[in-house]
Coordinates of C-alpha atoms and ligand atoms in Angstrom, one line a residue:
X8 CA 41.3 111.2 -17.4
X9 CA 38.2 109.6 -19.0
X10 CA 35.6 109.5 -16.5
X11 CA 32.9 107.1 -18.9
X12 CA 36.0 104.7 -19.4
X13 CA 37.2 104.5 -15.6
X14 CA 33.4 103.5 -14.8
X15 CA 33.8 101.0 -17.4
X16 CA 36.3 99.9 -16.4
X17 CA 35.2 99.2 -13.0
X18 CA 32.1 97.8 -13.8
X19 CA 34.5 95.3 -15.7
X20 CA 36.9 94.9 -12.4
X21 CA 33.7 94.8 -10.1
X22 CA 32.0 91.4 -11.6
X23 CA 32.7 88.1 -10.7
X24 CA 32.2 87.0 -13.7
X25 CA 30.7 89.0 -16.8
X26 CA 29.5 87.5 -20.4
X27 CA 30.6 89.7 -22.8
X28 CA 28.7 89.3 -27.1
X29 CA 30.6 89.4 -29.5
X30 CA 29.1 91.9 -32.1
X31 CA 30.1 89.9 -35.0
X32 CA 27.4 87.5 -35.2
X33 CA 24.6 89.1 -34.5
X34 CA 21.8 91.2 -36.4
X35 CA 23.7 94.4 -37.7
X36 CA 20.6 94.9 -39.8
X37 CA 18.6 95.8 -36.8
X38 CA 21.7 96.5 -34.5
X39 CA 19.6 99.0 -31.6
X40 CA 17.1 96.3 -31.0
X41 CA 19.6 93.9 -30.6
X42 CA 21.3 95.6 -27.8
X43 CA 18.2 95.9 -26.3
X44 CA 17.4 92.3 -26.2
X45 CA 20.8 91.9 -24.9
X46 CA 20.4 94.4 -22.3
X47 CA 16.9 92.7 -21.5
X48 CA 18.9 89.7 -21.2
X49 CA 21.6 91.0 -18.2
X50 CA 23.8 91.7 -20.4
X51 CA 25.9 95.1 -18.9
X52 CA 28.8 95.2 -21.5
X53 CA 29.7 94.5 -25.4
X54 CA 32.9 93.1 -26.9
X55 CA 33.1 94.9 -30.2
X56 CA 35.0 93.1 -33.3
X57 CA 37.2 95.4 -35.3
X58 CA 38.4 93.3 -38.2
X59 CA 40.1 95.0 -41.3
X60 CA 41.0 92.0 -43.6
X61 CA 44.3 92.4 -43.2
X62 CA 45.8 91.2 -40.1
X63 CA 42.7 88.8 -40.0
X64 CA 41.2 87.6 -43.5
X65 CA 37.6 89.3 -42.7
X66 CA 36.3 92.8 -42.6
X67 CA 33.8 94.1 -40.6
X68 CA 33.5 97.8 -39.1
X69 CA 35.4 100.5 -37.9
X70 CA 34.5 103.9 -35.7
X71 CA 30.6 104.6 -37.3
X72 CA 29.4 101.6 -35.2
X73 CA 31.5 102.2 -32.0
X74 CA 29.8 105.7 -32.5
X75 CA 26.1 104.3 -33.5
X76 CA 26.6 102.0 -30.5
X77 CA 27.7 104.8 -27.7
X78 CA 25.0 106.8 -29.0
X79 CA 22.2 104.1 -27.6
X80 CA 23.6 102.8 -24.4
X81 CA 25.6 103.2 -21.8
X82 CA 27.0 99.9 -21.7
X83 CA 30.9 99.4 -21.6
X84 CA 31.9 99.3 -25.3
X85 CA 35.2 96.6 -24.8
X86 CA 36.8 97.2 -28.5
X87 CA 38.7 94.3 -30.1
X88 CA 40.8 95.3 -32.4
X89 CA 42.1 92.9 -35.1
X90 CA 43.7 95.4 -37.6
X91 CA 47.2 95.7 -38.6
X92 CA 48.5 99.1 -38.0
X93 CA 46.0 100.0 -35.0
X94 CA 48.2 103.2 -34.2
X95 CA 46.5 105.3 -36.7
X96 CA 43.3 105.1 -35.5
X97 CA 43.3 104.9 -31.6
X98 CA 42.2 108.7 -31.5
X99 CA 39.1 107.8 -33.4
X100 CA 38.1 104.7 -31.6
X101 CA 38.0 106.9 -28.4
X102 CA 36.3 109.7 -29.7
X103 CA 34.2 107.2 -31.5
X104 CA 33.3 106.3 -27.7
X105 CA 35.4 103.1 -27.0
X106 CA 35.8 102.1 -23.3
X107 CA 38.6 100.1 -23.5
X108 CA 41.0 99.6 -26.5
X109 CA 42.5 96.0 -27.1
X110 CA 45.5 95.4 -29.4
X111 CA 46.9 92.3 -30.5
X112 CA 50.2 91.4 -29.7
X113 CA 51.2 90.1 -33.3
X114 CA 50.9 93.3 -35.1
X115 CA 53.1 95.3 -37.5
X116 CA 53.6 98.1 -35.0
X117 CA 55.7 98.8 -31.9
X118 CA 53.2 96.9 -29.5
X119 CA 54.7 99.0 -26.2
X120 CA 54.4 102.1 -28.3
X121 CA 50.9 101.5 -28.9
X122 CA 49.7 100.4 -25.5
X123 CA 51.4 103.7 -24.2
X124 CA 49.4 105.9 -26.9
X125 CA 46.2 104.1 -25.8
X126 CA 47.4 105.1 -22.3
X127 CA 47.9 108.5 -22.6
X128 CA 44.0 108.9 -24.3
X129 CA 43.0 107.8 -20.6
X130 CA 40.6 104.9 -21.6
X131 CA 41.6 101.1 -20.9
X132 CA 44.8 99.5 -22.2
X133 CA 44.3 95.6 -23.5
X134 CA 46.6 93.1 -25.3
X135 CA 45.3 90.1 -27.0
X136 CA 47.3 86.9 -28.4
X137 CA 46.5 84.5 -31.3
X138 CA 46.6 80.4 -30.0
X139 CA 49.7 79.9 -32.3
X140 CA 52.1 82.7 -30.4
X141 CA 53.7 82.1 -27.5
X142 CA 52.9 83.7 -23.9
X143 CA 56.9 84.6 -23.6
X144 CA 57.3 86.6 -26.7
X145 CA 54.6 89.2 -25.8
X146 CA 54.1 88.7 -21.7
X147 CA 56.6 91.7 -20.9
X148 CA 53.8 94.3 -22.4
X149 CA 50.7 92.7 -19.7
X150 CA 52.2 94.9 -16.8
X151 CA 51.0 98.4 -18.9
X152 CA 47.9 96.7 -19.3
X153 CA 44.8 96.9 -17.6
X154 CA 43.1 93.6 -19.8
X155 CA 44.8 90.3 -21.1
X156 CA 42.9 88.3 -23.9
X157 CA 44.3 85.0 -24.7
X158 CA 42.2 84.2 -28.3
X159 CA 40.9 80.8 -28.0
X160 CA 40.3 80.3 -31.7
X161 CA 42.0 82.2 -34.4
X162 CA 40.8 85.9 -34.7
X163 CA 39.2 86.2 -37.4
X164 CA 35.7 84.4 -37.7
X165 CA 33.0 83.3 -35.2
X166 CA 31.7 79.6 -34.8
X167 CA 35.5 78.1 -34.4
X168 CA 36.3 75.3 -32.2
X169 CA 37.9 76.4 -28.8
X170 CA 42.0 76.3 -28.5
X171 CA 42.6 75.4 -24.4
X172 CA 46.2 77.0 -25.3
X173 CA 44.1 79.9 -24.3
X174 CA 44.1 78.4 -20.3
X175 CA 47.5 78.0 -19.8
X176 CA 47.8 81.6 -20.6
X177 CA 45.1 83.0 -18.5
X178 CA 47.0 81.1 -15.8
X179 CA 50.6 82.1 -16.5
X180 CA 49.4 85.7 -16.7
X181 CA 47.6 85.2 -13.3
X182 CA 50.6 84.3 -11.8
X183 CA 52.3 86.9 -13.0
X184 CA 50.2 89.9 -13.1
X185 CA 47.1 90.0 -11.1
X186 CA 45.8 93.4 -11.7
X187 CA 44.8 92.3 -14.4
X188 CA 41.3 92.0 -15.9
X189 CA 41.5 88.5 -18.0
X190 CA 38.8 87.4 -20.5
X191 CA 38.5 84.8 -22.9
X192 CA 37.1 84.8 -26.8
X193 CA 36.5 82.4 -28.8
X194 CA 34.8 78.9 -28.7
X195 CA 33.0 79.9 -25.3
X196 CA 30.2 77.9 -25.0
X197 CA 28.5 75.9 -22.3
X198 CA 31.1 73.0 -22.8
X199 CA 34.1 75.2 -22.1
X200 CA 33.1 78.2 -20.5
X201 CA 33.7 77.0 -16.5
X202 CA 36.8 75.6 -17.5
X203 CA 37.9 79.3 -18.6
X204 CA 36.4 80.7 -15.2
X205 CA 38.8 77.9 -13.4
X206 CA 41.9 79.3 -15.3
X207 CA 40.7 82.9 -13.8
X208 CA 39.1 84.7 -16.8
X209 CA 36.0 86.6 -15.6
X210 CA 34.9 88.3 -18.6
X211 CA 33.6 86.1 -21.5
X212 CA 33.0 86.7 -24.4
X213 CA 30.5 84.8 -26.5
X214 CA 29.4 84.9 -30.4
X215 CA 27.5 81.8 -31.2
X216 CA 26.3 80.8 -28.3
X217 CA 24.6 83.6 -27.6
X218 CA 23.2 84.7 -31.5
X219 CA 22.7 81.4 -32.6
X220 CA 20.0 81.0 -30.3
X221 CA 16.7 82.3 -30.5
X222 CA 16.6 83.3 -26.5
X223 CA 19.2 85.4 -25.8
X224 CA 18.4 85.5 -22.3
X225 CA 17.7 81.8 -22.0
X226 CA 21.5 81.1 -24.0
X227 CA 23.2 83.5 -21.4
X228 CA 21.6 82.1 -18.0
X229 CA 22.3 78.9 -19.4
X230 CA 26.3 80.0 -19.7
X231 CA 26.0 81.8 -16.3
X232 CA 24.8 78.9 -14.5
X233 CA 27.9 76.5 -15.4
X234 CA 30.0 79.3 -13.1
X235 CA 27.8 78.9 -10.2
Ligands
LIG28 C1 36.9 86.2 -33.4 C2 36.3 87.2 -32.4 C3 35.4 86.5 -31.4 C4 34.3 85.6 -32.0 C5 33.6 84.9 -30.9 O1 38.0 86.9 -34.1 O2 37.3 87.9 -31.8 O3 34.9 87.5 -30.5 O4 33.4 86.5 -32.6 O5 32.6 84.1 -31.5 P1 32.3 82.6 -31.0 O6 31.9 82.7 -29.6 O7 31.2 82.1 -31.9 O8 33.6 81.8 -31.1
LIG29 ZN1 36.7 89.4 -30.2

């Protein structure tokens, strides 16, 4: 039982709808007064980018961040991770201070094997899914999972155009699972963000939208209002 990750996770279950950054894109040079703008700006959780230029051809950071970040907020710390062989490093990402681990389906590791180790740490349980694979080949995992994220763009880089394969899946695993939380990443913009709360995701996560402007709270009302 992880008491910080179960009132995460309900912070996550209890919003309507929730806009998640992406920390990939944003200022890592001055990273704590970042999250304070973003806090300053409503924001109440962060969607973390573990890449290790393998299983996506970009590299950013592993468990010293997650750490750094838990040691300045409070803040639901919703870990992608886009690595190849996740299994080794669950442990870490959780004492590191992860909320919530998410795994993508696609990698080269018994997928049920490493949602159940993820499981038995006591913090959240996600699967994610690249555009290109399809919702059959990995949907029989969702019901051990507490999150499903259908990638919009191709994990790997910020600043992509969104992939509204990514819909159908948020619908189909609707259907078929609704305990589920669902969120969205990739290509989340003002354009395409209501049509993502239509398909039932209510956590969204947004890179560019969000640090390419120089307002975060002006860029994040802005996104907010197109779900009212
Ligand atoms: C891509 C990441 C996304 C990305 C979102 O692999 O998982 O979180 O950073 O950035 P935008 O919103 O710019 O597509
Ligand atoms: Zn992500």
């Amino acid at each position: 039982m992880n008491t910080r990750a179960n009132r995460a996770l309900e912070t996550l279950r209890g919003s309507p709808q929730l806009v998640l950054p992406s920390l990939l894109q944003c200022d890592f040079g001055n990273l704590a007064s970042e999250i304070e703008r973003l806090e300053a700006a409503g924001i109440r959780a962060l969607h973390l980018d573990v890449m290790d230029g393998h299983f996506v051809p970009n590299l950013t950071y592993g468990m010293p961040i997650v750490a750094g970040l838990r040691r300045r907020t409070e803040m639901p710390l919703d870990v992608h991770l886009m690595i190849s062989r996740p299994s080794r490093y669950i442990q870490q990402f959780v004492d590191a201070g992860a909320d919530l681990l998410t795994i993508h389906c696609e990698i080269e590791e018994p997928v049920d094997e490493v949602l159940d180790q993820i499981r038995e740490t006591g913090i959240g349980v996600g699967l994610a899914a690249n555009p290109d694979t399809a919702y059959e080949s990995f949907s029989q995992h969702l019901a051990k999972c507490d999150l499903f994220l259908p990638m919009s763009v191709n994990a790997g880089f910020g600043g992509q155009e969104f992939n509204p394969v990514a819909l159908d899946k948020l619908r189909a695993a609707r259907a078929d699972h609704p305990h589920l939380l669902l969120e969205v990443d990739g290509g989340v913009n003002l354009s395409t963000i209501a049509d993502c709360a239509d398909a039932g995701a209510t956590l969204m996560v947004v890179g560019s939208a969000i640090f390419g402007q120089s307002d975060y709270g002006t860029a994040i009302d802005g996104l907010l209002a197109k779900l009212n």
